[in-house]
mmCIF file of C-alpha atoms in Angstrom:
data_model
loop_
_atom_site.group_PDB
_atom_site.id
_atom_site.type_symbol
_atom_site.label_atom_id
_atom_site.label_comp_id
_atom_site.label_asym_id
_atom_site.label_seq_id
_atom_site.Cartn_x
_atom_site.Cartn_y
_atom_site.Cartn_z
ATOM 1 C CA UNK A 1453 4.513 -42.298 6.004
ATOM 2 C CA UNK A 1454 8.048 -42.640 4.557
ATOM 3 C CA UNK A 1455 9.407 -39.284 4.225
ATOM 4 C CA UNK A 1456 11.557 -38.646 1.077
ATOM 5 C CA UNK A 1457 14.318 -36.447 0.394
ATOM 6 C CA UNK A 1458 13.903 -34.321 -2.916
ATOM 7 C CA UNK A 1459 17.738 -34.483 -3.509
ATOM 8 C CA UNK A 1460 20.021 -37.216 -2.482
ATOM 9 C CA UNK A 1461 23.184 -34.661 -1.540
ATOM 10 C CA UNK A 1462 22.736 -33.405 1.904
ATOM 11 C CA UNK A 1463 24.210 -30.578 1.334
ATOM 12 C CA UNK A 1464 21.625 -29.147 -1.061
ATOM 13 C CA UNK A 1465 19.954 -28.901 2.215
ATOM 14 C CA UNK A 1466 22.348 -26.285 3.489
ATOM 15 C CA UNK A 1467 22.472 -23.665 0.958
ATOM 16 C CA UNK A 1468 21.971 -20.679 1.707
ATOM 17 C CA UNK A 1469 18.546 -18.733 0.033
ATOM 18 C CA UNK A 1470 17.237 -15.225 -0.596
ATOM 19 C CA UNK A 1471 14.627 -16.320 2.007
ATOM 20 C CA UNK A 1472 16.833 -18.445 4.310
ATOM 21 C CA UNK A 1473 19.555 -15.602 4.736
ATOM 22 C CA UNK A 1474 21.840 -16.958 7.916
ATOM 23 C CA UNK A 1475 24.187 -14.874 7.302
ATOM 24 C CA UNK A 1476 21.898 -11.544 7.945
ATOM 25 C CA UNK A 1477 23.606 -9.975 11.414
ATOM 26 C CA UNK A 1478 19.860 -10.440 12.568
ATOM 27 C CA UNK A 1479 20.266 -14.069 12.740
ATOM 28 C CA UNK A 1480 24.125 -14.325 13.105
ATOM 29 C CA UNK A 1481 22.715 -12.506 16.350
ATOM 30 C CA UNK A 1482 20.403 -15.222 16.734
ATOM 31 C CA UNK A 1483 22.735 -17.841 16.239
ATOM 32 C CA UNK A 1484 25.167 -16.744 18.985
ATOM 33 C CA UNK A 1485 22.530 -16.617 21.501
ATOM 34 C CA UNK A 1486 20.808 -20.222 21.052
ATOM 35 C CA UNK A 1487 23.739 -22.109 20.239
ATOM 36 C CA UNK A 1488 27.291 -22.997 21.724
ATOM 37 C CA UNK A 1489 29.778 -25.786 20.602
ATOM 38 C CA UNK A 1490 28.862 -27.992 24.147
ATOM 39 C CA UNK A 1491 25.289 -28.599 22.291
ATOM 40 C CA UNK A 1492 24.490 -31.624 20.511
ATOM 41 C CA UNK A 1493 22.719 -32.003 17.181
ATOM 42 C CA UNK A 1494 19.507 -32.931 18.743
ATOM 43 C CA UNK A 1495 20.095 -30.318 21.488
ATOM 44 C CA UNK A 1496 20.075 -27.371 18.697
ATOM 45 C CA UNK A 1497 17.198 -28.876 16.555
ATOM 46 C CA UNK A 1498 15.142 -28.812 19.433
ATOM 47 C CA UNK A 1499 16.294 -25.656 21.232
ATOM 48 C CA UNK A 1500 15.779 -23.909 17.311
ATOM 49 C CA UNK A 1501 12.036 -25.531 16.585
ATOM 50 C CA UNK A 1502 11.432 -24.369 20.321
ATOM 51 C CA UNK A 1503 12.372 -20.901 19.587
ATOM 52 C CA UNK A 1504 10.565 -20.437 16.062
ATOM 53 C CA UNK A 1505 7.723 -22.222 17.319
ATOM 54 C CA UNK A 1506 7.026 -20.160 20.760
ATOM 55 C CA UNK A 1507 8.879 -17.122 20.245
ATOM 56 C CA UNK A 1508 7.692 -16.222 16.665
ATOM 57 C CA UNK A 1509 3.995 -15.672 16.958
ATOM 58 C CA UNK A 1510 1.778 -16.948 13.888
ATOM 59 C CA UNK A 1511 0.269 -14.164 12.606
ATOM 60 C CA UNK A 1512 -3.478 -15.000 11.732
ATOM 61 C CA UNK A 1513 -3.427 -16.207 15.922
ATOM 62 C CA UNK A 1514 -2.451 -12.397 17.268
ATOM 63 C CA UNK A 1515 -4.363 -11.156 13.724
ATOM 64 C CA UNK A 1516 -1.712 -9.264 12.441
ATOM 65 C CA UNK A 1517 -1.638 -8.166 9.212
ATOM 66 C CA UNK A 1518 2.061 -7.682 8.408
ATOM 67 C CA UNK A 1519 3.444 -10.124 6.035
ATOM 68 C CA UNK A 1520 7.144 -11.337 6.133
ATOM 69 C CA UNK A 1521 8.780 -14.024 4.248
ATOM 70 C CA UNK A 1522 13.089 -13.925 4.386
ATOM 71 C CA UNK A 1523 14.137 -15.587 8.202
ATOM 72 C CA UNK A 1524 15.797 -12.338 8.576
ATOM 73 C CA UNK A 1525 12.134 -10.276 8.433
ATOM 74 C CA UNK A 1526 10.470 -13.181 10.552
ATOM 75 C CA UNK A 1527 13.072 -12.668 13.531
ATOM 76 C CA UNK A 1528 13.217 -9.220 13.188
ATOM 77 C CA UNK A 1529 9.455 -8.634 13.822
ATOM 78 C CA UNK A 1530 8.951 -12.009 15.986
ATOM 79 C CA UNK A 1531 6.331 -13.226 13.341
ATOM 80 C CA UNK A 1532 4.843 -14.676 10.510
ATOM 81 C CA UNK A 1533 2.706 -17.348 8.844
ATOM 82 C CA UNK A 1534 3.994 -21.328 8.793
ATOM 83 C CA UNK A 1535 5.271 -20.594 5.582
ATOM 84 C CA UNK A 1536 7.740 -17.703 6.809
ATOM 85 C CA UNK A 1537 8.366 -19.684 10.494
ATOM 86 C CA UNK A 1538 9.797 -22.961 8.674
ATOM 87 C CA UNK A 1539 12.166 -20.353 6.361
ATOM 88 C CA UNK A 1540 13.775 -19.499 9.889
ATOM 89 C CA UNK A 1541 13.957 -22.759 11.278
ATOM 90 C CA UNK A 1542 15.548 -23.495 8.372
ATOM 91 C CA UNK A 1543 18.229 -20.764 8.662
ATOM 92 C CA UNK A 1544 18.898 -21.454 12.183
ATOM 93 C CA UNK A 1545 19.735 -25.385 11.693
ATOM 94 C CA UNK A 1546 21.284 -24.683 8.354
ATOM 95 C CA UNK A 1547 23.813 -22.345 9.916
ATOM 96 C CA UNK A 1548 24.662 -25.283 12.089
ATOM 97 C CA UNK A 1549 25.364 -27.614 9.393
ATOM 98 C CA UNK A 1550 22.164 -29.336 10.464
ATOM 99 C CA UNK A 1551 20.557 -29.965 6.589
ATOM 100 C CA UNK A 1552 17.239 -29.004 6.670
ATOM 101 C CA UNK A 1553 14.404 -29.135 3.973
ATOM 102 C CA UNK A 1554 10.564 -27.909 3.387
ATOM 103 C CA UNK A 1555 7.627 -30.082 3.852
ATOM 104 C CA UNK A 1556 3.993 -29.975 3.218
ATOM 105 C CA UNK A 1557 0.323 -30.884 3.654
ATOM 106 C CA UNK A 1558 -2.985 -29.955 2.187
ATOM 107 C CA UNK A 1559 -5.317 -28.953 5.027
ATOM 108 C CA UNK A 1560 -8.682 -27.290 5.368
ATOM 109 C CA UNK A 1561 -8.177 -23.769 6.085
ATOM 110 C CA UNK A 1562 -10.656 -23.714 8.526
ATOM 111 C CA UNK A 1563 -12.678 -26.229 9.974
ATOM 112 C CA UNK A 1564 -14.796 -27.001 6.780
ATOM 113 C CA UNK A 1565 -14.397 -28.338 3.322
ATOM 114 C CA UNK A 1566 -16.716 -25.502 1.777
ATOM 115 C CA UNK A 1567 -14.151 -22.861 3.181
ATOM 116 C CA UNK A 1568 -11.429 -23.655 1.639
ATOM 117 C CA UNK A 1569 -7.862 -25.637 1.360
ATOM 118 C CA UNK A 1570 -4.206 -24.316 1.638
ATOM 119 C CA UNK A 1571 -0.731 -25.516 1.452
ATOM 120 C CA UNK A 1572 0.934 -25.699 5.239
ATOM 121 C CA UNK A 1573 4.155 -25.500 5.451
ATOM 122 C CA UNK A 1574 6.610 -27.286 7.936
ATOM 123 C CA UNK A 1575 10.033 -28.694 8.163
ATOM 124 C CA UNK A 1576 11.897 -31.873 7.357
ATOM 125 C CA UNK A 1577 15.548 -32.227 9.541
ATOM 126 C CA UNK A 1578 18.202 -34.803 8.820
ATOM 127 C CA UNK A 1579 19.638 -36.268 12.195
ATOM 128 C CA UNK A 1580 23.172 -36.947 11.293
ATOM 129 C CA UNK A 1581 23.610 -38.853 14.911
ATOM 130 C CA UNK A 1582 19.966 -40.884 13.859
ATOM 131 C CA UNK A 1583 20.824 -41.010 10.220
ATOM 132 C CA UNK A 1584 16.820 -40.099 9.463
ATOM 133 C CA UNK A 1585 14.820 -37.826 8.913
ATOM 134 C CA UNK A 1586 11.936 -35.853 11.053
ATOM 135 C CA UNK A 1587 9.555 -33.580 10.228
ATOM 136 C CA UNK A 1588 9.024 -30.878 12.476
ATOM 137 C CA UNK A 1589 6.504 -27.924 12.563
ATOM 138 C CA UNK A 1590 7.153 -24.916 14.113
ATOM 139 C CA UNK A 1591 3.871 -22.939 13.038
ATOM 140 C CA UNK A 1592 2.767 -22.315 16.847
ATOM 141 C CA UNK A 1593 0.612 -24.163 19.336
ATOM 142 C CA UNK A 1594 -2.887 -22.745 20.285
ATOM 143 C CA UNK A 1595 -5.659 -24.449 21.934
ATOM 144 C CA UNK A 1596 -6.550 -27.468 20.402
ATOM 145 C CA UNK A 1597 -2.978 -27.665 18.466
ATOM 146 C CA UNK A 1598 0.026 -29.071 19.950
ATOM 147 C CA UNK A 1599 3.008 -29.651 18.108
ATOM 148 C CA UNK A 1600 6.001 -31.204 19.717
ATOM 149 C CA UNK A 1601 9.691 -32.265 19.125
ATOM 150 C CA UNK A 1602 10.186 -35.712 18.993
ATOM 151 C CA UNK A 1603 12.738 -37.793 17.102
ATOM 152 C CA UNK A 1604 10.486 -41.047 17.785
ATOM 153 C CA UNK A 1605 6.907 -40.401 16.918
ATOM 154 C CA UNK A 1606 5.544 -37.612 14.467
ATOM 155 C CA UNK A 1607 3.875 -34.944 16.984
ATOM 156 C CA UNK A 1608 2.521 -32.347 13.962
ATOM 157 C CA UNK A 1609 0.107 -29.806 14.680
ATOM 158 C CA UNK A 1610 -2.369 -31.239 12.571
ATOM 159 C CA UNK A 1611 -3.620 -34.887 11.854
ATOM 160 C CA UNK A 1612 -4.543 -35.462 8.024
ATOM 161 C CA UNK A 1613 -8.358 -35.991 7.863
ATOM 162 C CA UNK A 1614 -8.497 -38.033 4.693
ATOM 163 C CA UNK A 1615 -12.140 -37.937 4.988
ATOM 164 C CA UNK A 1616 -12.326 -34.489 4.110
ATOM 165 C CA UNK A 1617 -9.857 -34.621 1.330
ATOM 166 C CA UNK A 1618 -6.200 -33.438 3.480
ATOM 167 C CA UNK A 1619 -3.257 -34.863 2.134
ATOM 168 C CA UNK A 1620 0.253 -35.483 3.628
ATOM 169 C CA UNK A 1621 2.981 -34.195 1.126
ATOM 170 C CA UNK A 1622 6.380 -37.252 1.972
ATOM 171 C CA UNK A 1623 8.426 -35.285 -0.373
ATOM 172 C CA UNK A 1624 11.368 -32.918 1.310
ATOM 173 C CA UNK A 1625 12.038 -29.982 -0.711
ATOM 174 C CA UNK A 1626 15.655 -28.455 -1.071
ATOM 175 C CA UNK A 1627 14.000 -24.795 -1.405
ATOM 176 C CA UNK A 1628 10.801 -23.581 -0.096
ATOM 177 C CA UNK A 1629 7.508 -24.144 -2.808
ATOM 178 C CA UNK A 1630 7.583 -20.993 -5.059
ATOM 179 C CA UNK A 1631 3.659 -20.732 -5.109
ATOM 180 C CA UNK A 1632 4.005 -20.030 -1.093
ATOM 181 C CA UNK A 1633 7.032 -17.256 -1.701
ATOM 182 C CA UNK A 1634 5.318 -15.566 -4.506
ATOM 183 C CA UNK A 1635 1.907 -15.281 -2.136
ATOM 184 C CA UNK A 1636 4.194 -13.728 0.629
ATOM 185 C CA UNK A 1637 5.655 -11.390 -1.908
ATOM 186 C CA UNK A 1638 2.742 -10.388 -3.969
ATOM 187 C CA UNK A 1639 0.669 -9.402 -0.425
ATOM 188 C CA UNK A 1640 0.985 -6.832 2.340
ATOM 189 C CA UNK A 1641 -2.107 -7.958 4.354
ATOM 190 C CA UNK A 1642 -1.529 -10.722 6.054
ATOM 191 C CA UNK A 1643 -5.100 -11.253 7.160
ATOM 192 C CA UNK A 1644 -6.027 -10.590 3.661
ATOM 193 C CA UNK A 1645 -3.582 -13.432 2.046
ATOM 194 C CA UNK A 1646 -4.487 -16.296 4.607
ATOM 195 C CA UNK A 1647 -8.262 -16.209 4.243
ATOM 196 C CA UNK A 1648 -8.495 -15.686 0.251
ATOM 197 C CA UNK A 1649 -5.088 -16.177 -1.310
ATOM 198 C CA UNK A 1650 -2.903 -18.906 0.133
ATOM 199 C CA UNK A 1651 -2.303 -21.730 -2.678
ATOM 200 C CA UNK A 1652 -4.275 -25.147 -2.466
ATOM 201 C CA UNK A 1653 -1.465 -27.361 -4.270
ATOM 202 C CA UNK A 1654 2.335 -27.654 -4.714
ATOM 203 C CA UNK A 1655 2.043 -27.228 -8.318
#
């Protein structure tokens, strides 16, 4: 699939949001730890994805029900859903002048059509040195999901099943889909929110 950027200025893909706040002394913090000028730009995106993907637990896999949504919130309680984990991998490359967008599919929730659909949430990165993109998803590996970096070949946590109606978003989105920030907003079970409330669609 040919990914495609939302907005044709890179740096739209730096900005600084509400929910991607790099400049919080949570993830200035952060920042100093992962990353030092010797690094390359594929060094950082992969130590960063790394880091949100394996240190940041998901939280319907350890069942928690706190909800966060700003990076800040996400590292300061080492969790969230896929929606809050790609606002901090966003943060963390954005801080390092690494652009960095919001990509989507429509997946089953479960393992059946009859339960449901949801928007996941994952990341596109620009590779200044590759001059593409790559999409990236950080939401946490589990048995039977196994999400990679790679700058060659897609390695996602989940395969689109067209059969069963899953769709692969190509667009990359400047800001995060409002629909998911509302739903983190608006909710303070977690548990709650993923099984009934997360939204099917972008629009």
């Amino acid at each position: 699939m040919e990914l495609i950027p939302e907005s044709a200025n890179l740096t739209d893909y730096l900005e600084e949001l509400e929910v991607v706040d790099f400049s919080h002394p949570f993830i200035q913090e952060k920042i100093h730890e992962l990353f030092h000028d010797e690094q390359s730009e594929i060094e950082k995106v992969k130590l960063a994805f790394e880091f949100v993907r394996d240190k940041i637990s998901h939280s319907w896999d350890i069942q928690s029900t706190r909800v966060t949504c700003k990076a800040s919130e996400v590292l300061k309680y080492k969790e969230g859903i896929c929606y809050a984990k790609a606002n901090l991998l966003a943060a963390l490359l954005r801080s390092q002048g690494i652009p960095t967008g919001f990509c989507y599919q429509r997946l089953m929730i479960f393992d059946t059509p009859d339960k449901g659909y949801c928007l996941h949430a994952l990341n596109g990165v620009f590779l200044q040195s590759l001059n593409r993109w790559i999409r990236l998803d950080a939401r946490g590996n589990k048995p039977g999901v196994q999400a990679e970096f790679s700058i060659d070949k897609e390695i996602l946590a989940f395969p689109i099943q067209e059969e069963f109606d899953e769709k692969d978003f190509p667009i990359i989105y400047t800001k995060p889909n409002r629909k998911t920030m509302a739903v983190l907003k608006e909710h303070t079970n977690a548990l709650q929110m993923y099984k009934y409330y997360l939204p099917e669609n972008l629009e």
